[in-house]
XYZ file of C-alpha atoms in Angstrom:
530
model
C -89.438 5.694 -51.417
C -92.057 7.021 -53.889
C -89.361 7.199 -56.776
C -88.350 3.362 -56.109
C -92.206 2.447 -56.399
C -92.169 4.514 -59.812
C -89.188 2.632 -60.916
C -90.637 -0.660 -60.068
C -93.725 0.274 -61.988
C -91.614 1.305 -65.006
C -89.689 -2.150 -65.090
C -93.215 -3.798 -65.107
C -94.261 -1.953 -67.933
C -90.965 -3.167 -69.608
C -91.632 -6.816 -68.987
C -94.866 -6.493 -70.417
C -93.475 -4.768 -73.655
C -95.251 -1.414 -73.176
C -92.175 0.950 -72.514
C -88.348 0.388 -72.507
C -86.304 1.309 -69.417
C -82.573 1.946 -69.083
C -81.245 0.639 -65.682
C -78.393 2.955 -66.241
C -80.566 5.714 -66.468
C -82.325 4.833 -63.395
C -79.082 4.484 -61.512
C -78.044 7.785 -62.698
C -81.365 9.371 -61.269
C -80.848 7.749 -57.954
C -77.387 9.055 -57.537
C -78.601 12.746 -57.987
C -81.833 12.563 -56.002
C -81.140 10.503 -53.077
C -79.425 10.303 -49.612
C -76.672 7.674 -49.406
C -79.255 5.374 -47.249
C -82.059 5.336 -49.786
C -79.300 5.110 -52.713
C -78.010 1.933 -50.942
C -81.505 0.656 -51.192
C -82.308 1.807 -54.538
C -79.109 0.639 -56.052
C -79.889 -3.101 -54.779
C -83.333 -2.799 -56.341
C -82.293 -1.266 -59.410
C -79.550 -3.748 -59.717
C -82.137 -6.642 -59.720
C -83.933 -4.949 -62.165
C -80.861 -4.496 -64.674
C -80.226 -8.169 -63.774
C -83.972 -9.056 -64.995
C -83.591 -7.152 -68.064
C -80.224 -8.896 -69.003
C -81.563 -12.264 -68.242
C -84.369 -12.064 -70.536
C -84.419 -15.597 -72.142
C -82.870 -17.121 -69.180
C -84.600 -19.838 -67.292
C -85.033 -19.247 -63.556
C -84.346 -21.757 -61.112
C -86.915 -24.330 -60.865
C -86.915 -26.006 -57.320
C -89.574 -28.590 -58.681
C -87.347 -30.145 -61.194
C -85.665 -33.506 -60.846
C -82.287 -32.601 -62.639
C -80.883 -29.876 -60.563
C -77.246 -29.665 -59.502
C -76.048 -27.917 -56.288
C -72.520 -27.421 -55.586
C -70.775 -25.915 -52.485
C -67.979 -23.149 -53.303
C -66.060 -21.217 -50.759
C -63.486 -23.544 -48.996
C -61.089 -24.774 -51.812
C -61.507 -28.141 -50.878
C -59.117 -28.970 -53.816
C -56.409 -26.788 -52.068
C -56.862 -28.767 -48.817
C -55.418 -31.765 -50.397
C -53.236 -30.565 -53.209
C -50.506 -27.995 -53.886
C -50.845 -27.068 -57.451
C -52.119 -23.407 -56.844
C -53.273 -23.268 -60.582
C -56.004 -25.476 -59.896
C -57.295 -23.838 -56.619
C -60.659 -22.416 -56.096
C -61.594 -19.876 -58.559
C -63.755 -16.781 -58.215
C -67.499 -17.469 -58.201
C -68.469 -16.464 -61.481
C -65.848 -18.874 -62.942
C -68.259 -21.624 -61.951
C -71.353 -19.936 -63.649
C -70.367 -19.981 -67.554
C -72.638 -22.804 -68.575
C -75.898 -24.487 -67.203
C -74.382 -27.507 -65.163
C -74.874 -25.772 -62.054
C -78.146 -24.538 -60.787
C -77.297 -24.120 -56.917
C -74.165 -22.491 -55.412
C -74.195 -22.594 -51.590
C -71.456 -20.226 -50.232
C -69.547 -21.904 -47.642
C -69.179 -21.109 -44.699
C -70.544 -18.937 -41.829
C -68.182 -20.739 -39.428
C -68.840 -19.071 -36.253
C -72.374 -17.432 -35.435
C -71.327 -14.656 -32.876
C -67.740 -13.500 -33.072
C -66.251 -10.291 -32.098
C -68.486 -7.620 -32.052
C -71.344 -10.360 -31.910
C -71.020 -10.614 -35.742
C -70.916 -13.741 -37.562
C -67.607 -14.904 -39.080
C -67.371 -15.705 -42.958
C -64.484 -17.356 -44.278
C -64.105 -18.015 -47.940
C -60.654 -19.813 -48.157
C -58.291 -18.577 -50.862
C -60.893 -16.201 -52.081
C -61.744 -13.869 -48.877
C -59.895 -14.442 -45.682
C -58.601 -12.599 -42.627
C -54.980 -12.455 -44.176
C -56.365 -10.640 -47.373
C -59.406 -8.975 -46.866
C -60.453 -6.231 -44.305
C -63.016 -6.613 -41.535
C -65.832 -4.503 -41.053
C -64.602 -2.001 -37.810
C -65.441 -3.369 -34.537
C -66.008 -6.904 -35.981
C -64.614 -10.173 -37.172
C -66.998 -9.938 -40.330
C -64.670 -9.915 -43.608
C -65.728 -7.307 -46.436
C -65.983 -9.312 -49.579
C -68.036 -6.848 -51.534
C -65.771 -7.584 -54.445
C -67.870 -10.700 -54.768
C -71.000 -8.693 -55.400
C -70.654 -8.529 -59.158
C -69.815 -12.228 -59.274
C -72.957 -13.071 -57.362
C -74.919 -10.936 -59.722
C -73.350 -12.226 -62.590
C -74.628 -16.041 -61.711
C -77.948 -14.935 -60.641
C -78.460 -13.183 -63.971
C -77.965 -16.683 -65.392
C -80.837 -18.007 -63.321
C -78.685 -19.872 -60.712
C -79.565 -19.309 -57.040
C -76.744 -18.654 -54.546
C -77.336 -19.120 -50.817
C -75.261 -18.821 -47.629
C -74.265 -21.892 -45.991
C -73.981 -22.067 -42.279
C -71.659 -24.350 -40.284
C -69.417 -26.904 -42.279
C -67.346 -30.008 -41.138
C -65.365 -28.903 -38.040
C -67.472 -25.996 -36.972
C -69.069 -25.842 -33.773
C -72.236 -23.692 -33.836
C -75.645 -23.399 -32.498
C -77.802 -21.126 -30.162
C -78.568 -20.910 -26.308
C -82.204 -20.047 -27.040
C -84.672 -19.675 -29.255
C -84.639 -15.794 -28.976
C -80.878 -15.714 -29.797
C -81.594 -17.858 -32.928
C -84.302 -15.256 -34.110
C -81.956 -12.395 -33.171
C -79.183 -14.205 -35.446
C -81.845 -14.688 -38.021
C -82.278 -11.095 -38.391
C -78.472 -10.466 -38.655
C -78.297 -12.932 -41.576
C -81.511 -11.246 -43.252
C -79.832 -7.605 -42.799
C -76.320 -8.504 -43.676
C -76.874 -11.404 -46.699
C -80.304 -11.270 -47.862
C -83.045 -8.614 -48.411
C -82.614 -6.463 -45.378
C -80.194 -3.223 -44.299
C -77.055 -3.123 -42.860
C -73.906 -1.154 -42.819
C -71.810 -4.585 -42.665
C -72.872 -6.327 -45.880
C -70.214 -8.750 -46.539
C -71.152 -8.844 -50.321
C -72.333 -5.184 -50.660
C -75.401 -4.619 -52.656
C -75.675 -8.160 -53.930
C -78.611 -10.263 -52.051
C -78.439 -13.831 -51.867
C -81.108 -16.318 -52.520
C -81.469 -17.969 -49.119
C -79.601 -19.764 -46.518
C -78.441 -23.363 -46.071
C -77.689 -25.229 -42.909
C -74.973 -27.630 -42.879
C -74.696 -28.322 -39.040
C -72.343 -31.135 -38.213
C -71.264 -29.841 -34.709
C -72.171 -27.779 -31.551
C -75.989 -27.723 -30.542
C -79.186 -28.919 -32.224
C -81.645 -26.393 -30.429
C -82.846 -23.356 -32.031
C -82.820 -23.863 -35.577
C -86.524 -24.162 -35.969
C -86.784 -20.890 -34.264
C -83.934 -19.721 -36.633
C -86.021 -20.610 -40.075
C -89.272 -19.624 -38.704
C -87.946 -16.023 -38.190
C -86.147 -15.995 -41.601
C -89.451 -17.066 -43.038
C -91.119 -14.350 -41.764
C -88.818 -11.944 -43.380
C -89.369 -13.748 -46.613
C -93.177 -13.121 -46.506
C -93.842 -10.537 -48.842
C -90.387 -9.856 -50.184
C -89.886 -9.053 -53.674
C -88.153 -12.353 -54.647
C -88.091 -15.883 -53.773
C -86.002 -17.250 -50.864
C -84.920 -20.765 -50.041
C -84.163 -22.885 -47.016
C -82.090 -25.971 -47.387
C -80.216 -28.358 -45.137
C -77.353 -30.554 -45.564
C -77.974 -33.610 -43.023
C -75.986 -36.903 -42.901
C -77.785 -39.800 -44.480
C -77.911 -41.435 -41.111
C -81.266 -41.009 -39.879
C -82.556 -38.893 -38.281
C -79.753 -36.509 -38.353
C -78.296 -35.541 -34.683
C -78.376 -31.711 -35.292
C -81.027 -30.911 -37.807
C -83.524 -33.977 -37.289
C -85.782 -31.715 -34.916
C -85.728 -28.708 -36.977
C -86.606 -30.684 -40.347
C -89.522 -32.387 -38.646
C -90.739 -28.900 -37.447
C -90.226 -26.235 -40.146
C -90.540 -26.189 -43.874
C -87.167 -26.633 -45.672
C -87.072 -26.467 -49.622
C -84.818 -28.833 -50.378
C -82.364 -31.370 -48.243
C -78.856 -32.223 -49.493
C -78.376 -35.427 -47.912
C -74.689 -36.169 -47.418
C -74.519 -39.704 -48.700
C -70.482 -39.951 -48.108
C -68.265 -40.557 -45.071
C -71.292 -42.326 -43.627
C -72.164 -46.139 -43.267
C -75.575 -45.220 -45.687
C -73.319 -43.858 -48.393
C -73.072 -44.374 -51.843
C -70.586 -47.134 -51.575
C -73.193 -49.294 -50.415
C -76.063 -48.024 -52.832
C -76.848 -51.662 -53.936
C -77.361 -52.907 -50.269
C -80.582 -52.551 -48.669
C -78.956 -52.431 -45.152
C -76.823 -49.503 -46.587
C -77.975 -46.885 -49.051
C -81.191 -45.419 -47.303
C -82.614 -42.899 -49.699
C -85.972 -44.579 -49.302
C -86.161 -43.660 -45.569
C -85.723 -39.700 -46.787
C -88.377 -40.033 -49.141
C -90.828 -41.581 -46.595
C -89.667 -38.490 -44.475
C -90.528 -35.932 -47.397
C -93.780 -37.307 -48.189
C -95.095 -37.961 -44.574
C -93.430 -36.104 -42.157
C -91.873 -32.897 -43.499
C -94.091 -30.080 -43.164
C -93.280 -29.024 -46.534
C -94.589 -32.205 -48.501
C -93.154 -30.667 -51.900
C -89.236 -30.632 -50.212
C -86.761 -32.130 -52.677
C -84.265 -34.702 -51.553
C -80.742 -34.396 -53.280
C -78.092 -37.229 -53.291
C -74.846 -35.433 -51.688
C -71.845 -37.172 -53.306
C -68.147 -36.003 -53.205
C -66.855 -34.447 -56.493
C -63.565 -36.382 -56.476
C -61.575 -39.006 -54.479
C -59.792 -36.343 -52.416
C -63.335 -34.486 -51.415
C -64.241 -36.974 -48.729
C -62.986 -40.211 -47.262
C -65.574 -42.723 -48.693
C -68.700 -42.613 -51.033
C -67.123 -41.120 -54.170
C -68.392 -43.008 -57.492
C -66.886 -42.811 -60.925
C -68.897 -40.699 -63.357
C -70.602 -43.640 -64.935
C -71.843 -45.201 -61.664
C -72.899 -41.918 -60.066
C -75.010 -41.381 -63.454
C -76.620 -44.979 -62.829
C -77.416 -44.184 -59.074
C -79.023 -40.893 -60.168
C -80.957 -42.327 -62.826
C -82.360 -45.337 -60.668
C -83.037 -43.218 -57.635
C -84.871 -40.274 -60.012
C -87.161 -42.915 -61.432
C -87.757 -44.724 -58.038
C -88.648 -41.816 -55.455
C -90.845 -38.830 -56.388
C -89.125 -36.429 -53.890
C -85.822 -37.017 -55.608
C -84.364 -33.325 -56.793
C -80.993 -33.865 -58.183
C -77.404 -34.076 -56.945
C -75.353 -31.907 -54.588
C -71.569 -31.987 -54.604
C -68.798 -31.221 -52.520
C -67.282 -28.997 -53.883
C -66.787 -26.652 -56.972
C -62.958 -27.232 -57.058
C -62.990 -30.573 -56.771
C -65.509 -31.158 -59.474
C -63.774 -29.024 -62.082
C -60.533 -30.591 -61.673
C -61.978 -34.256 -61.974
C -62.966 -33.521 -65.766
C -66.067 -31.672 -65.044
C -67.532 -34.217 -62.758
C -70.663 -31.931 -62.183
C -71.372 -31.492 -65.937
C -71.139 -35.319 -66.377
C -73.962 -35.768 -63.442
C -75.905 -32.800 -65.076
C -75.916 -34.698 -68.350
C -77.145 -37.801 -66.669
C -79.776 -35.917 -64.939
C -81.212 -34.309 -67.914
C -81.203 -37.574 -69.983
C -83.516 -38.971 -67.041
C -85.806 -36.277 -67.437
C -86.054 -33.135 -65.529
C -89.859 -32.988 -65.124
C -92.766 -35.505 -64.570
C -92.676 -38.763 -62.112
C -94.403 -41.952 -63.088
C -94.833 -44.283 -59.867
C -93.395 -47.692 -60.802
C -95.530 -50.772 -60.453
C -95.916 -52.525 -57.054
C -94.346 -55.574 -58.883
C -93.196 -57.385 -55.629
C -95.371 -59.997 -53.734
C -97.777 -57.979 -51.515
C -96.290 -58.511 -47.791
C -98.489 -61.031 -45.771
C -98.451 -60.151 -41.920
C -97.274 -63.211 -39.983
C -94.982 -64.616 -42.599
C -91.071 -64.905 -42.003
C -89.064 -63.807 -45.016
C -85.293 -64.510 -45.511
C -82.592 -61.648 -46.369
C -83.079 -59.987 -49.519
C -87.015 -60.925 -49.861
C -88.983 -58.063 -51.724
C -92.276 -57.143 -50.848
C -94.997 -54.458 -51.864
C -96.508 -52.639 -48.900
C -98.133 -49.434 -48.224
C -96.880 -47.568 -51.286
C -93.636 -49.052 -51.430
C -91.386 -51.571 -52.638
C -89.377 -53.056 -49.461
C -86.429 -55.553 -49.363
C -85.389 -57.357 -46.164
C -82.027 -56.456 -44.737
C -81.694 -59.994 -43.022
C -84.452 -62.297 -41.932
C -87.345 -60.501 -41.089
C -90.738 -61.049 -39.403
C -92.076 -57.665 -38.727
C -94.280 -55.478 -40.806
C -92.209 -53.147 -43.205
C -92.067 -49.493 -41.736
C -90.070 -46.380 -42.078
C -87.774 -47.405 -39.129
C -84.545 -46.726 -39.953
C -83.224 -49.673 -37.753
C -85.673 -52.049 -38.700
C -85.618 -55.227 -40.761
C -87.020 -53.605 -44.078
C -85.831 -51.051 -46.350
C -87.787 -49.123 -48.718
C -86.219 -49.694 -52.192
C -88.746 -47.812 -54.527
C -91.996 -46.001 -54.088
C -94.818 -47.761 -56.139
C -98.238 -47.620 -56.969
C -101.020 -50.192 -58.150
C -102.045 -53.669 -56.818
C -99.143 -55.964 -55.743
C -99.322 -59.796 -56.709
C -100.679 -61.779 -54.013
C -97.886 -63.602 -51.793
C -98.119 -67.083 -49.959
C -100.286 -66.901 -47.023
C -100.020 -68.145 -43.604
C -96.760 -68.523 -41.838
C -93.585 -69.480 -43.661
C -89.973 -69.762 -42.584
C -86.884 -70.357 -44.364
C -84.583 -72.672 -42.286
C -81.207 -72.446 -44.016
C -78.649 -69.882 -45.579
C -77.413 -66.809 -44.695
C -80.037 -64.701 -42.592
C -82.477 -67.359 -41.942
C -84.097 -68.023 -38.735
C -82.626 -70.402 -36.203
C -83.878 -74.048 -35.884
C -83.808 -74.167 -32.031
C -84.504 -71.746 -29.157
C -81.298 -70.100 -29.427
C -79.209 -67.879 -31.473
C -78.036 -70.890 -33.242
C -74.410 -70.314 -34.797
C -74.426 -66.447 -33.814
C -71.179 -65.723 -31.892
C -71.227 -63.931 -28.672
C -70.329 -60.461 -28.458
C -66.609 -60.147 -27.606
C -65.447 -56.253 -26.245
C -61.946 -56.995 -28.384
C -63.546 -57.752 -31.895
C -64.227 -55.534 -34.637
C -67.746 -55.576 -36.147
C -68.915 -53.911 -39.287
C -72.216 -52.757 -40.388
C -74.856 -55.817 -40.689
C -72.932 -58.185 -38.484
C -74.705 -59.587 -35.676
C -73.837 -61.254 -31.923
C -75.548 -62.723 -28.992
C -75.519 -60.880 -25.707
C -77.526 -60.934 -22.860
C -80.036 -63.328 -24.117
C -80.547 -61.259 -27.130
C -79.526 -60.993 -30.786
C -77.881 -57.628 -31.958
C -77.036 -56.069 -35.125
C -74.266 -53.732 -35.556
C -75.345 -50.327 -37.268
C -71.769 -49.613 -38.617
C -68.151 -50.186 -37.612
C -67.897 -50.698 -33.940
C -65.215 -52.075 -31.127
C -65.733 -52.255 -27.562
C -69.183 -50.774 -27.441
C -71.598 -52.893 -25.547
C -74.830 -53.942 -27.046
C -77.631 -51.927 -25.317
C -75.023 -49.232 -24.019
C -74.942 -45.505 -24.806
C -73.153 -45.471 -27.789
C -76.356 -46.596 -29.744
C -74.218 -48.736 -31.972
C -76.318 -51.735 -31.853
C -79.713 -52.312 -32.813
C -81.688 -55.035 -30.491
C -83.294 -57.695 -32.710
C -85.307 -59.324 -29.617
C -84.810 -62.231 -27.576
C -82.941 -65.255 -29.312
C -85.447 -67.424 -29.408
C -87.437 -65.811 -32.111
C -84.778 -64.290 -34.047
C -82.397 -64.829 -36.855
C -78.887 -66.435 -37.593
C -75.935 -63.980 -38.186
C -75.471 -62.637 -41.665
C -71.961 -63.303 -42.509
C -69.762 -60.336 -43.235
C -69.178 -59.557 -47.067
C -66.918 -57.127 -48.809
C -70.033 -54.656 -49.078
C -70.520 -54.690 -45.167
C -66.611 -53.914 -44.706
C -66.975 -50.519 -46.606
C -69.521 -49.393 -44.085
C -66.983 -48.537 -41.506
C -67.435 -45.059 -39.810
C -64.800 -42.495 -40.911
C -64.026 -40.538 -38.190
C -63.415 -37.129 -39.504
C -65.525 -34.068 -40.680
C -67.851 -34.818 -43.643
C -66.104 -32.169 -45.827
C -62.719 -31.446 -46.560
C -61.922 -27.792 -46.854
C -59.446 -25.372 -45.865
C -60.151 -21.961 -43.992
């Protein structure tokens, strides 16, 4: 250990320009003077030193920026929907040849406790159970041939994390203690710890991503807390990220997101009723709700929110946008919300075949500006309590500009099922709005003129309803959150929002083409091949 300490001091002097040091020489000395166990630790440490020397002039990853691109790798998503093998997923270093990508979550650990109680790793056509060996007595693959690829990408200023879960995976913990034990395993096998079963050899990943889409929701706060206890005092920066669905709160990660610090959240705005396909609808796209979470609820007030997008039409069931449309969405959102951090894509194989979709997004983000945020003015009229607002009204209130999803009389709030959607953060004094009660009595989204639900049709169990449509049931007005058929308003499915007694609520908002695309896609949020 003393020798390692001296080597580190030598490297520090080299960084300061006092002396020069040769990583090759250090490796040679290590091999001659140390036991296997110490050699293993030393080789990893010295590899990091060599990478640091080689990376002089390379910008390190900066999580505070607004133009980062995160793109998943490992599941050969293109190969899951195509047969032209030439375009299947390439090895990691292939995707690190330019500056388009900043973060690569390696996907997935799709089972936490497999044979020998070891995690199960599957990287599709790159490292799988039919072509790669297992560590003895376990179901954990030895993919150590990827170590040099990982280190190459890291030497170019990118971070590579380990993603847990994935679409179709049922994962979780039975207790907090089990979660903590699993955190120790991940630390020792993939991060800065030591183990004889390291799938990526002496390569040290930069953190962990939680893409939990099935199984249990318990234990993740304990898991993250235990990981962060390992991170404390480590010689490098580690990151914790999550990939929740855009529907807020997330069914599996909601509790953990509110309890422990995440560095970034890759919100999946696809295969969901709040996806990119309804970006221009207040009742659809809900980045503003996530911005409120980031700034007022998250234990880490500096957490960054990424727009998750499919990288091609075959990468997801809904949400894909052409490059120009995505560029506009990214620029608009970046200029409206201070928590914005960039874009996440599923996945690398799809993006590269789709004319470098990742690069087009990166260029748009860079053009919008990677640093600094200026709050837009609170240009909408100030909200007036007691007023009634028709659908699509805009008001300024509590540091945000809000748009009514339909007829609204309630106070704007961060309630995802409320009458208002935050469409932009803002600063400054808002213009004064009209005072006293006002009511619009005609047009879509207006209030009924009598003590009933007006023209709102009664709920019918055989009818199909899409997001935003309204029905009368049991003396109350109800609004569908997304596609539904046969789900009783107020029932356990939770599909309907209760807007209160008919006497004080609004008329139906006629369904439009925009609401039709809010239908739920009953499939995992990511397409991949094990």
